[in-house]
Amino acid sequence: KINLPHTDFKIGIVTALWNSEVTGVLKAGAFNTLIDAGIKQDNIAEWDVPGSYELIYGANKLATEGFDAVICLGVVIQGETRHFDFICDAVANGISNVTIKHNIPVAFGLLTTDTQEQAIERSGGKHGHKGEEAAWTVLKLLERG
Ligand code: RBF
């Protein structure tokens, strides 16, 4: 249960369009979790970026614009080349830099799976809903201030 000090927080949801069948579900879960906690729809910015690598730019941009927290959502699926590792490493490091530089909560809602099936299982399937969990994470941090 979340007990926010107030409900005027401005929260950004940055979502990668790669694997959008899954990232769309992550986004819907994150959005609904914010609404359920009392965040006003007008204070939620949804920004779709091309791929997970661009989550870094999106998070940094919204943080610079004064958002109180940012939720990053993406799905990177292991392919035949080493892109997977480069993208996952860059996003993990990039997002942690944003959170330190701007001193705001930035949620790492990046699924890094071998198959699309595993990604589906983590977006409302038997392994939970990582979009909802990412939103819950920033709310939990905003609760304390
Ligand atoms: N972006 C994702 O969000 N998920 C992926 O699984 C993914 N796979 C990629 C595989 C390759 C070979 C390349 C070149 C890019 C991939 N991207 C993926 C896109 C990446 O995050 C970024 O949008 C592009 O590299 C352009 O900066």
mmCIF file of C-alpha atoms and ligand atoms in Angstrom:
data_model
loop_
_atom_site.group_PDB
_atom_site.id
_atom_site.type_symbol
_atom_site.label_atom_id
_atom_site.label_comp_id
_atom_site.label_asym_id
_atom_site.label_seq_id
_atom_site.Cartn_x
_atom_site.Cartn_y
_atom_site.Cartn_z
ATOM 1 C CA LYS A 1 0.000 0.000 0.000
ATOM 2 C CA ILE A 2 1.348 3.375 -1.033
ATOM 3 C CA ASN A 3 0.878 6.502 1.089
ATOM 4 C CA LEU A 4 2.029 9.453 -0.977
ATOM 5 C CA PRO A 5 2.603 12.786 0.810
ATOM 6 C CA HIS A 6 0.622 14.410 -2.049
ATOM 7 C CA THR A 7 -0.599 13.370 -5.495
ATOM 8 C CA ASP A 8 0.767 16.228 -7.600
ATOM 9 C CA PHE A 9 3.872 14.358 -8.692
ATOM 10 C CA LYS A 10 4.767 14.562 -12.376
ATOM 11 C CA ILE A 11 5.835 11.152 -13.590
ATOM 12 C CA GLY A 12 7.168 10.187 -17.004
ATOM 13 C CA ILE A 13 6.750 6.792 -18.624
ATOM 14 C CA VAL A 14 9.309 6.220 -21.379
ATOM 15 C CA THR A 15 8.583 3.135 -23.470
ATOM 16 C CA ALA A 16 10.624 1.514 -26.213
ATOM 17 C CA LEU A 17 8.763 0.553 -29.379
ATOM 18 C CA TRP A 18 10.831 -2.558 -30.095
ATOM 19 C CA ASN A 19 8.692 -5.572 -29.121
ATOM 20 C CA SER A 20 5.793 -3.179 -28.691
ATOM 21 C CA GLU A 21 3.246 -6.014 -28.225
ATOM 22 C CA VAL A 22 4.930 -6.542 -24.873
ATOM 23 C CA THR A 23 6.111 -3.011 -24.058
ATOM 24 C CA GLY A 24 2.549 -1.750 -24.642
ATOM 25 C CA VAL A 25 1.347 -4.103 -21.923
ATOM 26 C CA LEU A 26 4.129 -2.960 -19.607
ATOM 27 C CA LYS A 27 3.118 0.648 -20.227
ATOM 28 C CA ALA A 28 -0.570 0.009 -19.542
ATOM 29 C CA GLY A 29 0.322 -1.690 -16.266
ATOM 30 C CA ALA A 30 2.600 1.154 -15.195
ATOM 31 C CA PHE A 31 -0.004 3.777 -16.113
ATOM 32 C CA ASN A 32 -2.810 2.010 -14.233
ATOM 33 C CA THR A 33 -0.631 1.586 -11.162
ATOM 34 C CA LEU A 34 0.064 5.339 -11.096
ATOM 35 C CA ILE A 35 -3.628 6.171 -11.528
ATOM 36 C CA ASP A 36 -4.586 3.716 -8.772
ATOM 37 C CA ALA A 37 -2.153 5.516 -6.452
ATOM 38 C CA GLY A 38 -3.899 8.838 -7.129
ATOM 39 C CA ILE A 39 -1.475 10.366 -9.639
ATOM 40 C CA LYS A 40 -3.388 12.688 -11.949
ATOM 41 C CA GLN A 41 -3.607 11.664 -15.597
ATOM 42 C CA ASP A 42 -2.523 15.174 -16.668
ATOM 43 C CA ASN A 43 0.683 14.761 -14.657
ATOM 44 C CA ILE A 44 1.682 11.556 -16.431
ATOM 45 C CA ALA A 45 3.708 11.962 -19.618
ATOM 46 C CA GLU A 46 3.917 8.973 -21.950
ATOM 47 C CA TRP A 47 6.781 9.088 -24.386
ATOM 48 C CA ASP A 48 7.527 6.282 -26.831
ATOM 49 C CA VAL A 49 11.125 6.049 -28.029
ATOM 50 C CA PRO A 50 12.371 3.845 -30.898
ATOM 51 C CA GLY A 51 14.389 1.259 -28.966
ATOM 52 C CA SER A 52 15.577 0.476 -25.478
ATOM 53 C CA TYR A 53 18.869 2.231 -26.096
ATOM 54 C CA GLU A 54 16.887 5.494 -26.433
ATOM 55 C CA LEU A 55 15.383 5.045 -22.965
ATOM 56 C CA ILE A 56 18.505 6.777 -21.681
ATOM 57 C CA TYR A 57 17.841 9.907 -23.731
ATOM 58 C CA GLY A 58 14.157 9.872 -22.823
ATOM 59 C CA ALA A 59 14.783 9.524 -19.114
ATOM 60 C CA ASN A 60 17.452 12.219 -19.128
ATOM 61 C CA LYS A 61 15.223 14.591 -21.088
ATOM 62 C CA LEU A 62 12.235 14.211 -18.777
ATOM 63 C CA ALA A 63 14.455 14.502 -15.710
ATOM 64 C CA THR A 64 15.887 17.734 -17.134
ATOM 65 C CA GLU A 65 12.356 19.033 -17.697
ATOM 66 C CA GLY A 66 11.599 18.636 -14.010
ATOM 67 C CA PHE A 67 9.690 15.390 -13.758
ATOM 68 C CA ASP A 68 9.690 13.925 -10.243
ATOM 69 C CA ALA A 69 10.300 10.366 -11.422
ATOM 70 C CA VAL A 70 10.686 8.417 -14.643
ATOM 71 C CA ILE A 71 9.709 4.836 -15.462
ATOM 72 C CA CYS A 72 11.695 3.220 -18.280
ATOM 73 C CA LEU A 73 10.128 0.255 -20.060
ATOM 74 C CA GLY A 74 11.665 -1.935 -22.725
ATOM 75 C CA VAL A 75 12.097 -5.497 -23.903
ATOM 76 C CA VAL A 76 15.435 -6.688 -25.229
ATOM 77 C CA ILE A 77 15.383 -10.208 -26.616
ATOM 78 C CA GLN A 78 18.574 -12.156 -27.146
ATOM 79 C CA GLY A 79 19.376 -12.433 -30.835
ATOM 80 C CA GLU A 80 22.216 -14.107 -32.684
ATOM 81 C CA THR A 81 24.707 -11.273 -32.219
ATOM 82 C CA ARG A 82 26.196 -9.454 -29.260
ATOM 83 C CA HIS A 83 23.904 -6.449 -29.582
ATOM 84 C CA PHE A 84 21.881 -7.794 -26.676
ATOM 85 C CA ASP A 85 24.747 -7.353 -24.220
ATOM 86 C CA PHE A 86 25.712 -3.915 -25.466
ATOM 87 C CA ILE A 87 22.161 -2.606 -25.303
ATOM 88 C CA CYS A 88 21.423 -4.083 -21.870
ATOM 89 C CA ASP A 89 24.692 -2.786 -20.399
ATOM 90 C CA ALA A 90 24.213 0.675 -21.897
ATOM 91 C CA VAL A 91 20.663 1.000 -20.636
ATOM 92 C CA ALA A 92 21.497 -0.217 -17.126
ATOM 93 C CA ASN A 93 24.442 2.171 -16.849
ATOM 94 C CA GLY A 94 22.699 5.036 -18.632
ATOM 95 C CA ILE A 95 19.638 4.933 -16.428
ATOM 96 C CA SER A 96 21.673 4.734 -13.256
ATOM 97 C CA ASN A 97 23.570 7.823 -14.411
ATOM 98 C CA VAL A 98 20.287 9.695 -14.867
ATOM 99 C CA THR A 99 19.090 8.806 -11.387
ATOM 100 C CA ILE A 100 22.363 10.004 -9.838
ATOM 101 C CA LYS A 101 22.712 13.150 -11.960
ATOM 102 C CA HIS A 102 19.156 14.379 -11.358
ATOM 103 C CA ASN A 103 18.555 12.774 -7.962
ATOM 104 C CA ILE A 104 15.125 11.437 -8.903
ATOM 105 C CA PRO A 105 13.789 7.880 -8.940
ATOM 106 C CA VAL A 106 14.245 6.222 -12.336
ATOM 107 C CA ALA A 107 12.822 2.725 -12.646
ATOM 108 C CA PHE A 108 14.645 0.092 -14.668
ATOM 109 C CA GLY A 109 11.735 -1.717 -16.306
ATOM 110 C CA LEU A 110 13.819 -3.476 -18.894
ATOM 111 C CA LEU A 111 13.072 -7.119 -19.649
ATOM 112 C CA THR A 112 16.169 -8.903 -20.910
ATOM 113 C CA THR A 113 15.061 -12.323 -22.042
ATOM 114 C CA ASP A 114 16.039 -15.197 -24.328
ATOM 115 C CA THR A 115 12.584 -15.421 -25.897
ATOM 116 C CA GLN A 116 9.435 -13.381 -26.419
ATOM 117 C CA GLU A 117 7.597 -16.024 -24.413
ATOM 118 C CA GLN A 118 9.669 -15.173 -21.343
ATOM 119 C CA ALA A 119 8.902 -11.485 -21.870
ATOM 120 C CA ILE A 120 5.161 -12.234 -22.020
ATOM 121 C CA GLU A 121 5.414 -14.241 -18.795
ATOM 122 C CA ARG A 122 6.812 -11.106 -17.120
ATOM 123 C CA SER A 123 4.185 -8.685 -18.401
ATOM 124 C CA GLY A 124 1.105 -10.008 -16.656
ATOM 125 C CA GLY A 125 1.880 -13.723 -16.952
ATOM 126 C CA LYS A 126 3.121 -16.266 -14.455
ATOM 127 C CA HIS A 127 6.196 -14.219 -13.556
ATOM 128 C CA GLY A 128 4.328 -11.069 -12.575
ATOM 129 C CA HIS A 129 4.003 -7.701 -14.231
ATOM 130 C CA LYS A 130 7.239 -5.755 -14.482
ATOM 131 C CA GLY A 131 5.428 -2.629 -15.711
ATOM 132 C CA GLU A 132 3.298 -2.505 -12.577
ATOM 133 C CA GLU A 133 6.334 -3.281 -10.446
ATOM 134 C CA ALA A 134 8.387 -0.491 -12.034
ATOM 135 C CA ALA A 135 5.616 2.024 -11.287
ATOM 136 C CA TRP A 136 5.276 0.713 -7.754
ATOM 137 C CA THR A 137 9.006 1.169 -7.274
ATOM 138 C CA VAL A 138 9.012 4.891 -8.069
ATOM 139 C CA LEU A 139 5.861 5.436 -5.992
ATOM 140 C CA LYS A 140 7.549 3.748 -3.062
ATOM 141 C CA LEU A 141 10.509 6.100 -3.379
ATOM 142 C CA LEU A 142 8.309 9.197 -3.801
ATOM 143 C CA GLU A 143 6.439 8.159 -0.686
ATOM 144 C CA ARG A 144 9.509 8.807 1.402
ATOM 145 C CA GLY A 145 10.735 11.845 -0.533
HETATM 146 N N1 RBF B 1 15.832 -2.449 -29.027
HETATM 147 C C1 RBF B 1 15.023 -3.038 -28.118
HETATM 148 O O1 RBF B 1 14.333 -2.358 -27.365
HETATM 149 N N2 RBF B 1 14.964 -4.419 -28.022
HETATM 150 C C2 RBF B 1 15.701 -5.234 -28.807
HETATM 151 O O2 RBF B 1 15.583 -6.468 -28.668
HETATM 152 C C3 RBF B 1 16.582 -4.639 -29.748
HETATM 153 N N3 RBF B 1 17.369 -5.419 -30.533
HETATM 154 C C4 RBF B 1 18.234 -4.822 -31.407
HETATM 155 C C5 RBF B 1 19.071 -5.616 -32.196
HETATM 156 C C6 RBF B 1 19.967 -5.028 -33.095
HETATM 157 C C7 RBF B 1 20.850 -5.913 -33.920
HETATM 158 C C8 RBF B 1 20.006 -3.592 -33.205
HETATM 159 C C9 RBF B 1 20.944 -2.922 -34.162
HETATM 160 C C10 RBF B 1 19.194 -2.817 -32.425
HETATM 161 C C11 RBF B 1 18.289 -3.401 -31.533
HETATM 162 N N4 RBF B 1 17.429 -2.614 -30.739
HETATM 163 C C12 RBF B 1 16.608 -3.213 -29.830
HETATM 164 C C13 RBF B 1 17.321 -1.154 -30.971
HETATM 165 C C14 RBF B 1 18.210 -0.309 -30.083
HETATM 166 O O3 RBF B 1 17.662 -0.224 -28.764
HETATM 167 C C15 RBF B 1 18.282 1.121 -30.654
HETATM 168 O O4 RBF B 1 16.993 1.629 -30.856
HETATM 169 C C16 RBF B 1 19.037 1.181 -31.978
HETATM 170 O O5 RBF B 1 20.283 0.537 -31.847
HETATM 171 C C17 RBF B 1 19.239 2.633 -32.455
HETATM 172 O O6 RBF B 1 19.955 3.394 -31.479
#
